[in-house]
GROMACS .gro file of N, CA and C in nm:
model
  423
    1MET      N    1   7.000  -4.304  -2.327
    1MET     CA    2   7.111  -4.258  -2.280
    1MET      C    3   7.048  -4.161  -2.133
    2THR      N    4   7.151  -4.152  -2.077
    2THR     CA    5   7.128  -4.056  -1.938
    2THR      C    6   7.261  -3.975  -1.901
    3LEU      N    7   7.246  -3.864  -1.881
    3LEU     CA    8   7.372  -3.793  -1.914
    3LEU      C    9   7.457  -3.784  -1.765
    4LYS      N   10   7.561  -3.778  -1.725
    4LYS     CA   11   7.623  -3.844  -1.620
    4LYS      C   12   7.623  -3.682  -1.554
    5GLN      N   13   7.572  -3.702  -1.393
    5GLN     CA   14   7.642  -3.603  -1.322
    5GLN      C   15   7.704  -3.585  -1.241
    6LEU      N   16   7.774  -3.510  -1.336
    6LEU     CA   17   7.922  -3.426  -1.245
    6LEU      C   18   7.862  -3.318  -1.209
    7PRO      N   19   7.956  -3.268  -1.109
    7PRO     CA   20   7.956  -3.134  -1.044
    7PRO      C   21   7.921  -3.042  -1.111
    8ILE      N   22   7.862  -2.937  -1.122
    8ILE     CA   23   7.799  -2.856  -1.203
    8ILE      C   24   7.967  -2.715  -1.215
    9GLU      N   25   8.034  -2.776  -1.105
    9GLU     CA   26   8.228  -2.672  -1.103
    9GLU      C   27   8.268  -2.746  -1.217
   10THR      N   28   8.297  -2.918  -1.242
   10THR     CA   29   8.356  -2.993  -1.372
   10THR      C   30   8.323  -2.904  -1.464
   11VAL      N   31   8.190  -2.920  -1.505
   11VAL     CA   32   8.137  -2.897  -1.624
   11VAL      C   33   8.173  -2.751  -1.681
   12ASN      N   34   8.165  -2.655  -1.621
   12ASN     CA   35   8.211  -2.528  -1.601
   12ASN      C   36   8.357  -2.492  -1.660
   13GLY      N   37   8.430  -2.571  -1.539
   13GLY     CA   38   8.549  -2.557  -1.599
   13GLY      C   39   8.613  -2.634  -1.726
   14TRP      N   40   8.534  -2.719  -1.803
   14TRP     CA   41   8.562  -2.714  -1.924
   14TRP      C   42   8.559  -2.598  -2.021
   15SER      N   43   8.515  -2.468  -1.948
   15SER     CA   44   8.460  -2.377  -2.080
   15SER      C   45   8.595  -2.258  -2.008
   16ARG      N   46   8.712  -2.305  -1.926
   16ARG     CA   47   8.806  -2.216  -1.916
   16ARG      C   48   8.915  -2.174  -2.044
   17ASN      N   49   8.916  -2.042  -2.090
   17ASN     CA   50   9.007  -2.007  -2.202
   17ASN      C   51   8.917  -2.037  -2.381
   18THR      N   52   8.771  -2.064  -2.344
   18THR     CA   53   8.730  -2.096  -2.448
   18THR      C   54   8.613  -1.951  -2.462
   19LEU      N   55   8.568  -1.998  -2.607
   19LEU     CA   56   8.470  -1.891  -2.641
   19LEU      C   57   8.317  -1.906  -2.537
   20MET      N   58   8.317  -2.012  -2.473
   20MET     CA   59   8.208  -1.980  -2.374
   20MET      C   60   8.264  -1.903  -2.209
   21GLN      N   61   8.342  -1.901  -2.202
   21GLN     CA   62   8.396  -1.856  -2.085
   21GLN      C   63   8.434  -1.703  -2.161
   22THR      N   64   8.440  -1.648  -2.278
   22THR     CA   65   8.470  -1.495  -2.283
   22THR      C   66   8.299  -1.454  -2.328
   23LEU      N   67   8.214  -1.564  -2.366
   23LEU     CA   68   8.035  -1.513  -2.377
   23LEU      C   69   7.979  -1.494  -2.213
   24GLY      N   70   8.063  -1.558  -2.147
   24GLY     CA   71   8.025  -1.595  -2.010
   24GLY      C   72   7.934  -1.692  -1.964
   25ILE      N   73   7.876  -1.799  -2.079
   25ILE     CA   74   7.801  -1.869  -2.054
   25ILE      C   75   7.851  -2.018  -1.946
   26GLU      N   76   7.735  -2.029  -1.880
   26GLU     CA   77   7.770  -2.145  -1.735
   26GLU      C   78   7.651  -2.200  -1.759
   27CYS      N   79   7.727  -2.347  -1.704
   27CYS     CA   80   7.644  -2.443  -1.683
   27CYS      C   81   7.518  -2.427  -1.531
   28LEU      N   82   7.432  -2.426  -1.547
   28LEU     CA   83   7.350  -2.388  -1.402
   28LEU      C   84   7.290  -2.545  -1.362
   29GLU      N   85   7.247  -2.596  -1.455
   29GLU     CA   86   7.168  -2.739  -1.367
   29GLU      C   87   7.199  -2.893  -1.501
   30ILE      N   88   7.185  -3.013  -1.444
   30ILE     CA   89   7.200  -3.119  -1.538
   30ILE      C   90   7.134  -3.213  -1.447
   31GLY      N   91   7.034  -3.250  -1.572
   31GLY     CA   92   6.902  -3.356  -1.530
   31GLY      C   93   6.983  -3.492  -1.603
   32SER      N   94   6.884  -3.563  -1.576
   32SER     CA   95   6.901  -3.740  -1.688
   32SER      C   96   6.908  -3.708  -1.823
   33ASP      N   97   6.829  -3.606  -1.932
   33ASP     CA   98   6.833  -3.594  -2.010
   33ASP      C   99   6.832  -3.436  -2.049
   34PHE      N  100   6.889  -3.359  -1.991
   34PHE     CA  101   6.858  -3.238  -2.036
   34PHE      C  102   7.007  -3.143  -1.928
   35LEU      N  103   6.992  -3.029  -2.029
   35LEU     CA  104   7.048  -2.948  -1.954
   35LEU      C  105   7.046  -2.793  -1.964
   36VAL      N  106   7.100  -2.719  -1.864
   36VAL     CA  107   7.063  -2.574  -1.873
   36VAL      C  108   7.153  -2.472  -1.838
   37ALA      N  109   7.177  -2.360  -1.888
   37ALA     CA  110   7.277  -2.281  -1.928
   37ALA      C  111   7.284  -2.166  -1.939
   38ARG      N  112   7.337  -2.091  -1.893
   38ARG     CA  113   7.270  -1.932  -1.898
   38ARG      C  114   7.377  -1.852  -1.938
   39MET      N  115   7.371  -1.737  -2.006
   39MET     CA  116   7.437  -1.618  -2.090
   39MET      C  117   7.398  -1.505  -2.066
   40PRO      N  118   7.493  -1.392  -2.033
   40PRO     CA  119   7.442  -1.254  -2.025
   40PRO      C  120   7.416  -1.218  -2.160
   41VAL      N  121   7.392  -1.055  -2.148
   41VAL     CA  122   7.291  -1.029  -2.248
   41VAL      C  123   7.349  -0.883  -2.229
   42ASP      N  124   7.474  -0.871  -2.305
   42ASP     CA  125   7.559  -0.732  -2.242
   42ASP      C  126   7.661  -0.718  -2.399
   43ALA      N  127   7.736  -0.635  -2.365
   43ALA     CA  128   7.830  -0.544  -2.471
   43ALA      C  129   7.903  -0.711  -2.530
   44ARG      N  130   7.904  -0.795  -2.481
   44ARG     CA  131   8.007  -0.920  -2.552
   44ARG      C  132   7.891  -0.989  -2.577
   45THR      N  133   7.802  -0.977  -2.595
   45THR     CA  134   7.684  -1.067  -2.652
   45THR      C  135   7.596  -0.989  -2.764
   46HIS      N  136   7.555  -0.858  -2.775
   46HIS     CA  137   7.514  -0.712  -2.881
   46HIS      C  138   7.558  -0.764  -2.996
   47GLN      N  139   7.470  -0.733  -3.082
   47GLN     CA  140   7.541  -0.655  -3.188
   47GLN      C  141   7.484  -0.535  -3.228
   48PRO      N  142   7.546  -0.453  -3.358
   48PRO     CA  143   7.568  -0.320  -3.365
   48PRO      C  144   7.406  -0.243  -3.312
   49MET      N  145   7.315  -0.285  -3.340
   49MET     CA  146   7.194  -0.222  -3.259
   49MET      C  147   7.157  -0.253  -3.125
   50GLY      N  148   7.268  -0.283  -3.033
   50GLY     CA  149   7.213  -0.339  -2.880
   50GLY      C  150   7.169  -0.426  -2.847
   51LEU      N  151   7.131  -0.512  -2.931
   51LEU     CA  152   7.040  -0.622  -2.927
   51LEU      C  153   7.110  -0.769  -2.931
   52LEU      N  154   7.043  -0.897  -2.845
   52LEU     CA  155   7.142  -1.031  -2.841
   52LEU      C  156   7.146  -1.033  -2.990
   53HIS      N  157   7.294  -1.103  -3.017
   53HIS     CA  158   7.317  -1.094  -3.122
   53HIS      C  159   7.270  -1.258  -3.162
   54GLY      N  160   7.234  -1.263  -3.269
   54GLY     CA  161   7.187  -1.450  -3.350
   54GLY      C  162   7.320  -1.489  -3.318
   55GLY      N  163   7.434  -1.494  -3.357
   55GLY     CA  164   7.590  -1.513  -3.348
   55GLY      C  165   7.576  -1.601  -3.207
   56ALA      N  166   7.537  -1.510  -3.091
   56ALA     CA  167   7.559  -1.556  -2.999
   56ALA      C  168   7.434  -1.630  -2.903
   57SER      N  169   7.352  -1.611  -2.965
   57SER     CA  170   7.266  -1.728  -2.968
   57SER      C  171   7.243  -1.880  -2.984
   58MET      N  172   7.337  -1.830  -3.158
   58MET     CA  173   7.361  -2.032  -3.196
   58MET      C  174   7.510  -2.087  -3.095
   59ALA      N  175   7.578  -1.986  -3.057
   59ALA     CA  176   7.684  -2.028  -2.970
   59ALA      C  177   7.641  -2.104  -2.827
   60LEU      N  178   7.531  -2.007  -2.775
   60LEU     CA  179   7.460  -2.082  -2.638
   60LEU      C  180   7.419  -2.220  -2.671
   61ILE      N  181   7.363  -2.213  -2.802
   61ILE     CA  182   7.282  -2.348  -2.827
   61ILE      C  183   7.406  -2.491  -2.857
   62GLU      N  184   7.480  -2.424  -2.943
   62GLU     CA  185   7.569  -2.531  -2.931
   62GLU      C  186   7.704  -2.564  -2.796
   63SER      N  187   7.752  -2.476  -2.767
   63SER     CA  188   7.780  -2.510  -2.638
   63SER      C  189   7.682  -2.588  -2.563
   64ILE      N  190   7.547  -2.588  -2.536
   64ILE     CA  191   7.443  -2.674  -2.438
   64ILE      C  192   7.441  -2.788  -2.500
   65GLY      N  193   7.446  -2.847  -2.621
   65GLY     CA  194   7.419  -2.938  -2.677
   65GLY      C  195   7.562  -3.029  -2.702
   66SER      N  196   7.694  -2.938  -2.666
   66SER     CA  197   7.820  -2.999  -2.642
   66SER      C  198   7.832  -3.059  -2.530
   67MET      N  199   7.785  -2.935  -2.437
   67MET     CA  200   7.819  -3.024  -2.299
   67MET      C  201   7.793  -3.129  -2.245
   68GLY      N  202   7.629  -3.106  -2.307
   68GLY     CA  203   7.527  -3.208  -2.288
   68GLY      C  204   7.574  -3.360  -2.329
   69SER      N  205   7.673  -3.346  -2.463
   69SER     CA  206   7.689  -3.468  -2.519
   69SER      C  207   7.814  -3.471  -2.438
   70SER      N  208   7.890  -3.434  -2.434
   70SER     CA  209   8.023  -3.462  -2.339
   70SER      C  210   8.001  -3.520  -2.223
   71LEU      N  211   7.847  -3.528  -2.160
   71LEU     CA  212   7.823  -3.580  -2.042
   71LEU      C  213   7.794  -3.736  -2.047
   72LEU      N  214   7.760  -3.773  -2.229
   72LEU     CA  215   7.702  -3.931  -2.275
   72LEU      C  216   7.812  -3.969  -2.274
   73LEU      N  217   7.962  -3.939  -2.314
   73LEU     CA  218   8.049  -3.965  -2.352
   73LEU      C  219   8.217  -4.017  -2.245
   74ASN      N  220   8.259  -4.143  -2.305
   74ASN     CA  221   8.401  -4.101  -2.238
   74ASN      C  222   8.475  -4.054  -2.325
   75LEU      N  223   8.532  -3.955  -2.232
   75LEU     CA  224   8.598  -3.857  -2.358
   75LEU      C  225   8.724  -3.874  -2.335
   76GLU      N  226   8.791  -3.986  -2.269
   76GLU     CA  227   8.947  -4.052  -2.352
   76GLU      C  228   8.930  -4.077  -2.378
   77ARG      N  229   8.784  -4.170  -2.476
   77ARG     CA  230   8.837  -4.183  -2.619
   77ARG      C  231   8.710  -4.169  -2.738
   78GLU      N  232   8.659  -4.058  -2.719
   78GLU     CA  233   8.593  -4.030  -2.837
   78GLU      C  234   8.553  -3.847  -2.718
   79GLN      N  235   8.496  -3.764  -2.845
   79GLN     CA  236   8.425  -3.637  -2.832
   79GLN      C  237   8.320  -3.615  -2.927
   80PRO      N  238   8.242  -3.482  -2.865
   80PRO     CA  239   8.181  -3.438  -2.953
   80PRO      C  240   8.201  -3.341  -3.083
   81VAL      N  241   8.112  -3.302  -3.163
   81VAL     CA  242   8.176  -3.265  -3.258
   81VAL      C  243   8.003  -3.193  -3.293
   82GLY      N  244   7.964  -3.052  -3.318
   82GLY     CA  245   7.897  -3.023  -3.409
   82GLY      C  246   7.875  -3.018  -3.555
   83VAL      N  247   7.804  -3.074  -3.598
   83VAL     CA  248   7.802  -3.077  -3.767
   83VAL      C  249   7.681  -3.039  -3.830
   84GLU      N  250   7.605  -2.959  -3.744
   84GLU     CA  251   7.470  -2.883  -3.798
   84GLU      C  252   7.361  -2.817  -3.678
   85ILE      N  253   7.405  -2.704  -3.712
   85ILE     CA  254   7.320  -2.595  -3.674
   85ILE      C  255   7.192  -2.526  -3.716
   86ASN      N  256   7.077  -2.546  -3.685
   86ASN     CA  257   6.962  -2.445  -3.727
   86ASN      C  258   6.875  -2.364  -3.587
   87ALA      N  259   6.855  -2.267  -3.609
   87ALA     CA  260   6.787  -2.170  -3.537
   87ALA      C  261   6.702  -2.097  -3.550
   88ASN      N  262   6.607  -2.060  -3.504
   88ASN     CA  263   6.479  -1.951  -3.517
   88ASN      C  264   6.476  -1.846  -3.396
   89HIS      N  265   6.499  -1.726  -3.449
   89HIS     CA  266   6.524  -1.606  -3.344
   89HIS      C  267   6.364  -1.538  -3.341
   90VAL      N  268   6.329  -1.535  -3.226
   90VAL     CA  269   6.206  -1.493  -3.216
   90VAL      C  270   6.150  -1.359  -3.135
   91ARG      N  271   6.236  -1.366  -3.081
   91ARG     CA  272   6.230  -1.204  -2.966
   91ARG      C  273   6.356  -1.155  -2.991
   92ALA      N  274   6.342  -1.000  -2.965
   92ALA     CA  275   6.466  -0.946  -2.940
   92ALA      C  276   6.512  -0.933  -2.762
   93VAL      N  277   6.640  -0.921  -2.722
   93VAL     CA  278   6.632  -0.866  -2.643
   93VAL      C  279   6.795  -0.784  -2.608
   94THR      N  280   6.749  -0.702  -2.482
   94THR     CA  281   6.884  -0.585  -2.500
   94THR      C  282   6.951  -0.597  -2.376
   95GLN      N  283   6.911  -0.674  -2.228
   95GLN     CA  284   6.973  -0.652  -2.108
   95GLN      C  285   6.944  -0.792  -2.058
   96GLY      N  286   7.059  -0.830  -1.978
   96GLY     CA  287   6.984  -0.907  -1.890
   96GLY      C  288   7.067  -1.037  -1.900
   97HIS      N  289   7.002  -1.147  -1.863
   97HIS     CA  290   7.076  -1.327  -1.896
   97HIS      C  291   6.983  -1.398  -1.974
   98VAL      N  292   6.979  -1.461  -2.069
   98VAL     CA  293   6.917  -1.537  -2.128
   98VAL      C  294   6.940  -1.708  -2.083
   99ARG      N  295   6.821  -1.786  -2.066
   99ARG     CA  296   6.854  -1.900  -2.002
   99ARG      C  297   6.833  -1.989  -2.110
  100GLY      N  298   6.893  -2.114  -2.151
  100GLY     CA  299   6.938  -2.243  -2.251
  100GLY      C  300   6.896  -2.349  -2.144
  101THR      N  301   6.784  -2.412  -2.230
  101THR     CA  302   6.753  -2.570  -2.188
  101THR      C  303   6.771  -2.657  -2.353
  102GLY      N  304   6.837  -2.755  -2.292
  102GLY     CA  305   6.897  -2.832  -2.415
  102GLY      C  306   6.790  -2.960  -2.406
  103LYS      N  307   6.751  -2.994  -2.463
  103LYS     CA  308   6.681  -3.156  -2.421
  103LYS      C  309   6.748  -3.260  -2.561
  104LEU      N  310   6.779  -3.359  -2.438
  104LEU     CA  311   6.849  -3.521  -2.602
  104LEU      C  312   6.716  -3.537  -2.632
  105VAL      N  313   6.693  -3.544  -2.750
  105VAL     CA  314   6.600  -3.532  -2.838
  105VAL      C  315   6.648  -3.697  -2.890
  106HIS      N  316   6.818  -3.768  -2.932
  106HIS     CA  317   6.850  -3.880  -2.987
  106HIS      C  318   6.967  -3.903  -2.922
  107GLY      N  319   6.990  -4.017  -2.866
  107GLY     CA  320   7.121  -4.025  -2.816
  107GLY      C  321   7.182  -4.158  -2.887
  108GLY      N  322   7.263  -4.133  -2.966
  108GLY     CA  323   7.278  -4.271  -3.070
  108GLY      C  324   7.465  -4.281  -2.985
  109LYS      N  325   7.485  -4.372  -3.109
  109LYS     CA  326   7.652  -4.402  -3.084
  109LYS      C  327   7.741  -4.314  -3.161
  110ARG      N  328   7.708  -4.273  -3.261
  110ARG     CA  329   7.732  -4.188  -3.338
  110ARG      C  330   7.684  -4.044  -3.366
  111THR      N  331   7.546  -4.040  -3.349
  111THR     CA  332   7.524  -3.916  -3.372
  111THR      C  333   7.393  -3.849  -3.210
  112HIS      N  334   7.405  -3.713  -3.176
  112HIS     CA  335   7.330  -3.729  -3.120
  112HIS      C  336   7.223  -3.571  -3.152
  113LEU      N  337   7.145  -3.587  -3.101
  113LEU     CA  338   7.061  -3.412  -3.138
  113LEU      C  339   6.986  -3.364  -3.020
  114TRP      N  340   7.053  -3.238  -3.050
  114TRP     CA  341   6.922  -3.197  -2.902
  114TRP      C  342   6.869  -3.049  -2.999
  115GLN      N  343   6.752  -3.053  -2.862
  115GLN     CA  344   6.629  -2.955  -2.871
  115GLN      C  345   6.709  -2.818  -2.788
  116VAL      N  346   6.703  -2.690  -2.822
  116VAL     CA  347   6.728  -2.615  -2.749
  116VAL      C  348   6.643  -2.488  -2.755
  117ASP      N  349   6.582  -2.450  -2.631
  117ASP     CA  350   6.523  -2.337  -2.646
  117ASP      C  351   6.565  -2.238  -2.506
  118ILE      N  352   6.604  -2.087  -2.584
  118ILE     CA  353   6.672  -2.005  -2.555
  118ILE      C  354   6.519  -1.907  -2.435
  119HIS      N  355   6.523  -1.887  -2.306
  119HIS     CA  356   6.408  -1.785  -2.311
  119HIS      C  357   6.486  -1.647  -2.220
  120ASP      N  358   6.414  -1.533  -2.214
  120ASP     CA  359   6.496  -1.407  -2.156
  120ASP      C  360   6.440  -1.454  -1.994
  121GLU      N  361   6.581  -1.480  -1.906
  121GLU     CA  362   6.519  -1.425  -1.760
  121GLU      C  363   6.442  -1.388  -1.693
  122ALA      N  364   6.421  -1.262  -1.772
  122ALA     CA  365   6.308  -1.168  -1.725
  122ALA      C  366   6.156  -1.133  -1.700
  123THR      N  367   6.185  -1.251  -1.867
  123THR     CA  368   6.061  -1.211  -1.897
  123THR      C  369   5.981  -1.414  -1.920
  124GLY      N  370   6.067  -1.457  -1.957
  124GLY     CA  371   6.007  -1.650  -1.943
  124GLY      C  372   5.969  -1.641  -2.106
  125LYS      N  373   5.992  -1.544  -2.199
  125LYS     CA  374   5.934  -1.527  -2.280
  125LYS      C  375   6.081  -1.609  -2.391
  126LEU      N  376   6.023  -1.715  -2.506
  126LEU     CA  377   6.137  -1.754  -2.584
  126LEU      C  378   6.144  -1.631  -2.644
  127VAL      N  379   6.288  -1.645  -2.684
  127VAL     CA  380   6.390  -1.604  -2.734
  127VAL      C  381   6.403  -1.622  -2.879
  128CYS      N  382   6.473  -1.764  -2.879
  128CYS     CA  383   6.533  -1.864  -2.990
  128CYS      C  384   6.511  -1.995  -2.962
  129THR      N  385   6.490  -2.052  -3.079
  129THR     CA  386   6.449  -2.198  -3.059
  129THR      C  387   6.568  -2.267  -3.174
  130GLY      N  388   6.631  -2.397  -3.123
  130GLY     CA  389   6.737  -2.431  -3.232
  130GLY      C  390   6.786  -2.572  -3.232
  131ARG      N  391   6.790  -2.635  -3.309
  131ARG     CA  392   6.863  -2.795  -3.309
  131ARG      C  393   6.939  -2.808  -3.350
  132LEU      N  394   7.054  -2.908  -3.271
  132LEU     CA  395   7.213  -2.886  -3.323
  132LEU      C  396   7.238  -3.041  -3.320
  133THR      N  397   7.306  -3.099  -3.388
  133THR     CA  398   7.317  -3.200  -3.452
  133THR      C  399   7.499  -3.288  -3.399
  134VAL      N  400   7.545  -3.369  -3.319
  134VAL     CA  401   7.680  -3.366  -3.236
  134VAL      C  402   7.712  -3.511  -3.279
  135MET      N  403   7.776  -3.537  -3.384
  135MET     CA  404   7.864  -3.599  -3.403
  135MET      C  405   7.990  -3.702  -3.306
  136VAL      N  406   7.972  -3.781  -3.275
  136VAL     CA  407   8.044  -3.843  -3.217
  136VAL      C  408   8.154  -3.944  -3.283
  137VAL      N  409   8.295  -3.853  -3.291
  137VAL     CA  410   8.427  -3.893  -3.290
  137VAL      C  411   8.543  -3.979  -3.213
  138PRO      N  412   8.590  -4.047  -3.246
  138PRO     CA  413   8.750  -4.098  -3.160
  138PRO      C  414   8.818  -3.944  -3.164
  139LYS      N  415   8.865  -3.986  -2.999
  139LYS     CA  416   8.945  -3.905  -2.962
  139LYS      C  417   9.091  -3.910  -3.024
  140SER      N  418   9.201  -3.832  -3.055
  140SER     CA  419   9.300  -3.854  -3.121
  140SER      C  420   9.379  -3.804  -3.067
  141GLY      N  421   9.500  -3.901  -3.081
  141GLY     CA  422   9.549  -3.908  -2.969
  141GLY      C  423   9.711  -3.814  -2.943
   0.00000   0.00000   0.00000
């Protein structure tokens, strides 16, 4: 399956008035089987010790996979729903931005599987790696 090549502005428009907008998540690049997005590391995404919150990383993983799956579907008839997510947090980040690259591992009719690696933009080092399983469900009327 190949991701639809919509304008980045269109994809980012899907985030208005959502958690993604609140966290500052924005899509940067769409490839044939991958999607890149970034998120700030600031008060919106910190945990109490001033580090990037693991839940914010999970939100970035789910956002990337959901955006990517949306680019595989006919959104008038079906929609993506995350059903399972897992991640390993391997390095702390305190400021700047992180960049997540989601690669489509499986693009079936009923499920999609995304592998997402999140890197610190300043150092290029891996911060978190995770997988998201997306179920394709009929859009309710």
